[in-house]
Short mmCIF file of C-alpha atoms in Angstrom, two decimals:
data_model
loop_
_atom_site.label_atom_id
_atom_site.label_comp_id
_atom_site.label_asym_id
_atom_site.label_seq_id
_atom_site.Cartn_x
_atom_site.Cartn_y
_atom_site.Cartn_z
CA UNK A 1 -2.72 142.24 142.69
CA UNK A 2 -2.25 139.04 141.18
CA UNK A 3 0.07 138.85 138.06
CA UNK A 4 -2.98 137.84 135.71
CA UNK A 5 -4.64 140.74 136.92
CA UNK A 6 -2.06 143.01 135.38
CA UNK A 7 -2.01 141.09 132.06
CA UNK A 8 -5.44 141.18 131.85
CA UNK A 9 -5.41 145.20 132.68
CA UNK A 10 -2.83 145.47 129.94
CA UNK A 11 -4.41 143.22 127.41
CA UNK A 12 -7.86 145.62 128.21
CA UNK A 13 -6.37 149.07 127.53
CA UNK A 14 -4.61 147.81 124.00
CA UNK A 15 -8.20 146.60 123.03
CA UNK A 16 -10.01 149.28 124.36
CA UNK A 17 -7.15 151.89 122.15
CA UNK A 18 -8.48 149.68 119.00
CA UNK A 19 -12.22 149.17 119.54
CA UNK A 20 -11.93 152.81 119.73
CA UNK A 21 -9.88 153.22 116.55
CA UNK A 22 -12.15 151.11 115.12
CA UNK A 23 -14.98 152.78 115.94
CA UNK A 24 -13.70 156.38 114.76
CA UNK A 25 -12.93 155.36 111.42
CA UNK A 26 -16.13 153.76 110.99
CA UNK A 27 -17.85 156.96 112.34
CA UNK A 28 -15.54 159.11 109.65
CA UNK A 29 -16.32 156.73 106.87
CA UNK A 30 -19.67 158.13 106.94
CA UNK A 31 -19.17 161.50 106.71
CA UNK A 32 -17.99 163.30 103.82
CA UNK A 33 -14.74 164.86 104.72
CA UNK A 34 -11.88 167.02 102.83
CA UNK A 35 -8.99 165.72 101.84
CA UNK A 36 -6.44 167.95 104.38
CA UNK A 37 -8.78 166.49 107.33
CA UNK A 38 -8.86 162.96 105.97
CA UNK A 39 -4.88 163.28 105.95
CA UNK A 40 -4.85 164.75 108.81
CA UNK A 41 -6.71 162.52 111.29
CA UNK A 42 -5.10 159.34 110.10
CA UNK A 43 -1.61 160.42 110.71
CA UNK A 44 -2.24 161.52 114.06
CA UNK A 45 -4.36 158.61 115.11
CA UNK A 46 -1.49 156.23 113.96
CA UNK A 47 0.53 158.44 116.66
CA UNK A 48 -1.90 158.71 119.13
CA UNK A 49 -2.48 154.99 119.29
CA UNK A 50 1.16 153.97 119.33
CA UNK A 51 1.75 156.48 121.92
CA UNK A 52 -1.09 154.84 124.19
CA UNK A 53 -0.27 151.62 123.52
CA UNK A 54 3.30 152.02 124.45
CA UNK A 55 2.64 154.11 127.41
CA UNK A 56 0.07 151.37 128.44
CA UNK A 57 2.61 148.56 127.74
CA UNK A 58 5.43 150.21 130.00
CA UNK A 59 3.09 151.11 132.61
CA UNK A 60 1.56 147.38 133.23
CA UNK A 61 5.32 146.55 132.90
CA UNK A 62 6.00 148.52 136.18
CA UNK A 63 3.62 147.44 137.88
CA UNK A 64 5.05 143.90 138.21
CA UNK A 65 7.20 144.07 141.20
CA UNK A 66 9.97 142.24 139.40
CA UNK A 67 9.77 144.37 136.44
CA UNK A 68 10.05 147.04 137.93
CA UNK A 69 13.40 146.62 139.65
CA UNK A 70 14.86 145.93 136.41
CA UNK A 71 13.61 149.10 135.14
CA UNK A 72 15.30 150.67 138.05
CA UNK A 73 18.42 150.00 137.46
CA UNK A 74 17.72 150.90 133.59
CA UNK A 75 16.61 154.39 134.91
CA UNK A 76 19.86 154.84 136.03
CA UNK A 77 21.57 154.60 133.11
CA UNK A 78 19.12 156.60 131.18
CA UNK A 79 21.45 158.93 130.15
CA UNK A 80 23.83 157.09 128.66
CA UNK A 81 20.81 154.54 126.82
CA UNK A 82 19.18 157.67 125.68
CA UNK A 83 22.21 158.49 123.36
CA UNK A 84 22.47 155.33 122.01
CA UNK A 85 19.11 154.73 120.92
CA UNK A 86 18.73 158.56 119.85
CA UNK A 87 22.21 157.33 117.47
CA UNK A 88 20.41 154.46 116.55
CA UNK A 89 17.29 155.80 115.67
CA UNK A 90 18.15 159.02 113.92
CA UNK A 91 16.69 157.89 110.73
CA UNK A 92 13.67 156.26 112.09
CA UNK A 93 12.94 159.70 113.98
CA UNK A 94 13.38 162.05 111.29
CA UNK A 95 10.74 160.22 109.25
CA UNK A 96 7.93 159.74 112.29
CA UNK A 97 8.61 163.83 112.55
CA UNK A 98 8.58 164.00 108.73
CA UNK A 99 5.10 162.50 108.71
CA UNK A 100 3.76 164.77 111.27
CA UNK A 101 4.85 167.84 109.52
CA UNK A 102 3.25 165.94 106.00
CA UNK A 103 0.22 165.86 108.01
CA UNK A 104 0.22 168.92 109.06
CA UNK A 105 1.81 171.36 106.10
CA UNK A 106 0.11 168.94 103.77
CA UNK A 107 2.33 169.67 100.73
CA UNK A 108 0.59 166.08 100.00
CA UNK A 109 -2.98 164.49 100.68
CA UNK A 110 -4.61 161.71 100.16
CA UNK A 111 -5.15 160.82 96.78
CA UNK A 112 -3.74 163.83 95.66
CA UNK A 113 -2.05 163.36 91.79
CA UNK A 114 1.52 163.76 91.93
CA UNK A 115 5.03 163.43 90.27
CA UNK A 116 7.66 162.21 92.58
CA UNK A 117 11.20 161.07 90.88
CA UNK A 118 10.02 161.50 87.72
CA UNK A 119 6.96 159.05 88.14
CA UNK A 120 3.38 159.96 88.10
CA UNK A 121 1.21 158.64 90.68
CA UNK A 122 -1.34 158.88 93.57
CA UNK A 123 -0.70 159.06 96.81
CA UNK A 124 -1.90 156.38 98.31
CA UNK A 125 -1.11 155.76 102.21
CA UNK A 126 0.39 158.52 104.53
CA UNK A 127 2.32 156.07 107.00
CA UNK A 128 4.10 157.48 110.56
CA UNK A 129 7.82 157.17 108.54
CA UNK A 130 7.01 155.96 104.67
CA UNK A 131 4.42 157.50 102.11
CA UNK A 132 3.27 154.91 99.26
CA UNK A 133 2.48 156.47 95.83
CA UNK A 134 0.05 153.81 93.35
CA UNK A 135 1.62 155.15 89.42
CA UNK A 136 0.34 154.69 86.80
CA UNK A 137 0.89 150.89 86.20
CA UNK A 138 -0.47 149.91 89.75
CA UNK A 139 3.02 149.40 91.22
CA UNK A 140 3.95 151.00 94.93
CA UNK A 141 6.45 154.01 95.50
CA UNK A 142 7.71 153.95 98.71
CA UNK A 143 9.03 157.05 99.91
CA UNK A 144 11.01 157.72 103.68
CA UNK A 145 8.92 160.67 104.48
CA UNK A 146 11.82 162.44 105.65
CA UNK A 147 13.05 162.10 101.86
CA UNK A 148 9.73 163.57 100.97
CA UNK A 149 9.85 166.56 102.76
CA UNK A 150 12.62 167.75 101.92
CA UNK A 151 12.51 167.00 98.13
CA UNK A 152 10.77 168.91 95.49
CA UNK A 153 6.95 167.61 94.72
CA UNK A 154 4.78 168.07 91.81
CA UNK A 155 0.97 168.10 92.98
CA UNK A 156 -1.09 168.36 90.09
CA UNK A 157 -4.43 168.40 92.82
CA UNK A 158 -3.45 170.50 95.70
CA UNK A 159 -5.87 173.60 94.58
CA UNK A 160 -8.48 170.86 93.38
CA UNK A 161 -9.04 167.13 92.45
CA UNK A 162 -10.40 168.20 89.11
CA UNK A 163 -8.49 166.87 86.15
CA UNK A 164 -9.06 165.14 82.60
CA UNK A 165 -9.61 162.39 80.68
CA UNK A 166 -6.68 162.45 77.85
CA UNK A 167 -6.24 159.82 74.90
CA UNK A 168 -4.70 160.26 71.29
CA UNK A 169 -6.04 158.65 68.32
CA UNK A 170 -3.66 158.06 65.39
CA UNK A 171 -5.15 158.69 61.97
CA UNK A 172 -3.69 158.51 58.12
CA UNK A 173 -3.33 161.56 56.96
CA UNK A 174 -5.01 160.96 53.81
CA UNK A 175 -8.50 161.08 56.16
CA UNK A 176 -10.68 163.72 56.20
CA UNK A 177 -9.28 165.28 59.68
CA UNK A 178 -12.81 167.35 59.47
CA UNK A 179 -15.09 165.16 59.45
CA UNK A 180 -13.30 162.74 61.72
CA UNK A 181 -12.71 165.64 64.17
CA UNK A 182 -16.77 166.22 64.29
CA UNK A 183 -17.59 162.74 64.34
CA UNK A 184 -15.43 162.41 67.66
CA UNK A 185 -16.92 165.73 69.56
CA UNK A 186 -20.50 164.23 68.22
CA UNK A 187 -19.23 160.92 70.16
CA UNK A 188 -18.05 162.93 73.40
CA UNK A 189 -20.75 165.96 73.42
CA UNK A 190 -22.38 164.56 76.93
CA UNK A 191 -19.12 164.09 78.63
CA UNK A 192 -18.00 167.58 80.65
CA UNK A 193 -15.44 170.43 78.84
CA UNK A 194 -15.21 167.43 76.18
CA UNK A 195 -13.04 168.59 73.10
CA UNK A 196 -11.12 167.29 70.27
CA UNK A 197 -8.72 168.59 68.37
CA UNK A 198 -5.37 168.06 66.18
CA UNK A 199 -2.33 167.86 68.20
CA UNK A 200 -0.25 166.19 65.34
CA UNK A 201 0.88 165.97 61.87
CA UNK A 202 3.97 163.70 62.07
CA UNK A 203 3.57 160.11 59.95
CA UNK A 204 0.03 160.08 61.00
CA UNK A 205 -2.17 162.66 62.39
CA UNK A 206 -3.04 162.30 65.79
CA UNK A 207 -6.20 163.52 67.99
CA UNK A 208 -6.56 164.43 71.15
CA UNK A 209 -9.81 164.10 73.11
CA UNK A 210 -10.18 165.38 76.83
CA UNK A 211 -12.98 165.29 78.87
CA UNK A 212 -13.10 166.70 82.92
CA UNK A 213 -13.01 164.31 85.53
CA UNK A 214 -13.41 165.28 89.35
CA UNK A 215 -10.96 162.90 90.47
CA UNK A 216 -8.01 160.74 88.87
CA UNK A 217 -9.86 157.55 89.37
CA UNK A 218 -12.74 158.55 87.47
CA UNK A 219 -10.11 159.74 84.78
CA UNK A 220 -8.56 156.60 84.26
CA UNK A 221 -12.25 155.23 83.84
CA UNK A 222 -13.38 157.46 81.82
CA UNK A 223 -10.45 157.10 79.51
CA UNK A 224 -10.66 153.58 78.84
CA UNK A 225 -14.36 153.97 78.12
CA UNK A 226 -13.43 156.79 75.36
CA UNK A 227 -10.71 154.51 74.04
CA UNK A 228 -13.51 152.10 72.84
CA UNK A 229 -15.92 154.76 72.16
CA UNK A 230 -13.18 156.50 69.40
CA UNK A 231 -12.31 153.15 68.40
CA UNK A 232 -16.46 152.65 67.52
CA UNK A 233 -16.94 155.82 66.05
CA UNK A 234 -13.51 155.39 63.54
CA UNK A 235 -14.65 152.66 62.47
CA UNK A 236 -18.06 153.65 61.72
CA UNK A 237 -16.71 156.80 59.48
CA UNK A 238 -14.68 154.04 57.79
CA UNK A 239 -11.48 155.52 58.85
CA UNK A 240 -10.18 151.74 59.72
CA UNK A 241 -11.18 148.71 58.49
#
């Protein structure tokens, strides 16, 4: 077989692995699946693939006859090159098996809410040795996954992607709390479990309205649009100017 040939066998099975990739994730795109599967399946293709690819790579490799007596005389030092890169690789390894368990155990999904060092966030991508969190002003946290497993996780979605809307309204505390306090749950009747109520009496008084949510996206939404709404309704009671 002509050298080519063997590059162009190689060259095949890496695009066949990602036409067929590709073709999975469009299929799953389609259908509606939980979270835990979602998480699931693309931590395990990312394996999957790398593991064909490199398998493919090495294999083409050997076929080419001068190739292959290099990788002889590699073979016979296995031992000793197996150590080294198992040294050298510790860290690398103990995140790629950190991710599998992740996938597996799912302490975390995919766009699951959660508080990680102190910083609120969602989790974004489930990578084969780093997980990156999206907080709450659109910045990355990049966690080792082998750090993540073995640290403790707040996951404010694991039973269910359900959460609320939250804002506070400052008032003066000369208003009429009453009538402000109707005129808001007037404003937010339609919206689901809406209420509104006093959470504060220090320098001003302050409001809280929360509405339900089924996901955190549709939170954040739905509290900007209640941040104008308030603001409307204020000043139509006269409360400011």
């Amino acid at each position: 077989m002509l050298l080519w040939h063997r590059i162009a066998i190689a060259a095949a099975v890496f695009a066949l692995v990602s036409l067929l990739a590709r073709a999975v994730d469009w299929w799953l795109v389609r259908r509606p699946l939980p979270p835990d599967a979602v998480t699931r399946y693309r931590v395990l293709r990312r394996t999957i693939s790398a593991s064909i690819l490199v398998i493919g790579l090495c294999s083409a490799l050997l076929v080419i006859p001068q190739v292959r007596a290099v990788a002889g005389g590699l073979l016979a030092s296995s031992a000793v090159l197996g150590v080294i890169i198992g040294f050298a690789s510790q860290r690398t390894l103990g995140n790629f098996v950190a991710g599998l368990l992740i996938a597996m155990t799912q302490p975390i999904r995919l766009g699951d809410r959660v508080n990680y060092g102190g910083e609120d966030g969602i989790v974004e991508e489930i990578g084969l040795t780093y997980t990156f969190i999206r907080t709450q002003d659109d910045a990355r946290l990049v966690v080792p996954n082998e750090k993540l497993a073995s640290d403790t996780i707040r996951n404010s979605t694991i039973r269910s992607r359900g959460t609320f809307a939250e804002i506070t309204v400052p008032v003066p505390l000369s208003t009429d709390l009453r009538v402000v306090v109707d005129g808001l749950r007037e404003e937010v009747a339609g919206e689901a479990d809406a209420t509104v109520y006093v959470s504060s009496l220090d320098g001003n008084a302050t409001l809280m309205i929360r509405a339900a949510a089924p996901n955190e996206d549709v939170a954040q939404q739905l509290e900007r649009d209640l941040r104008l709404r308030a603001h409307e309704r204020l000043r139509a009671l006269g409360v400011w100017g």
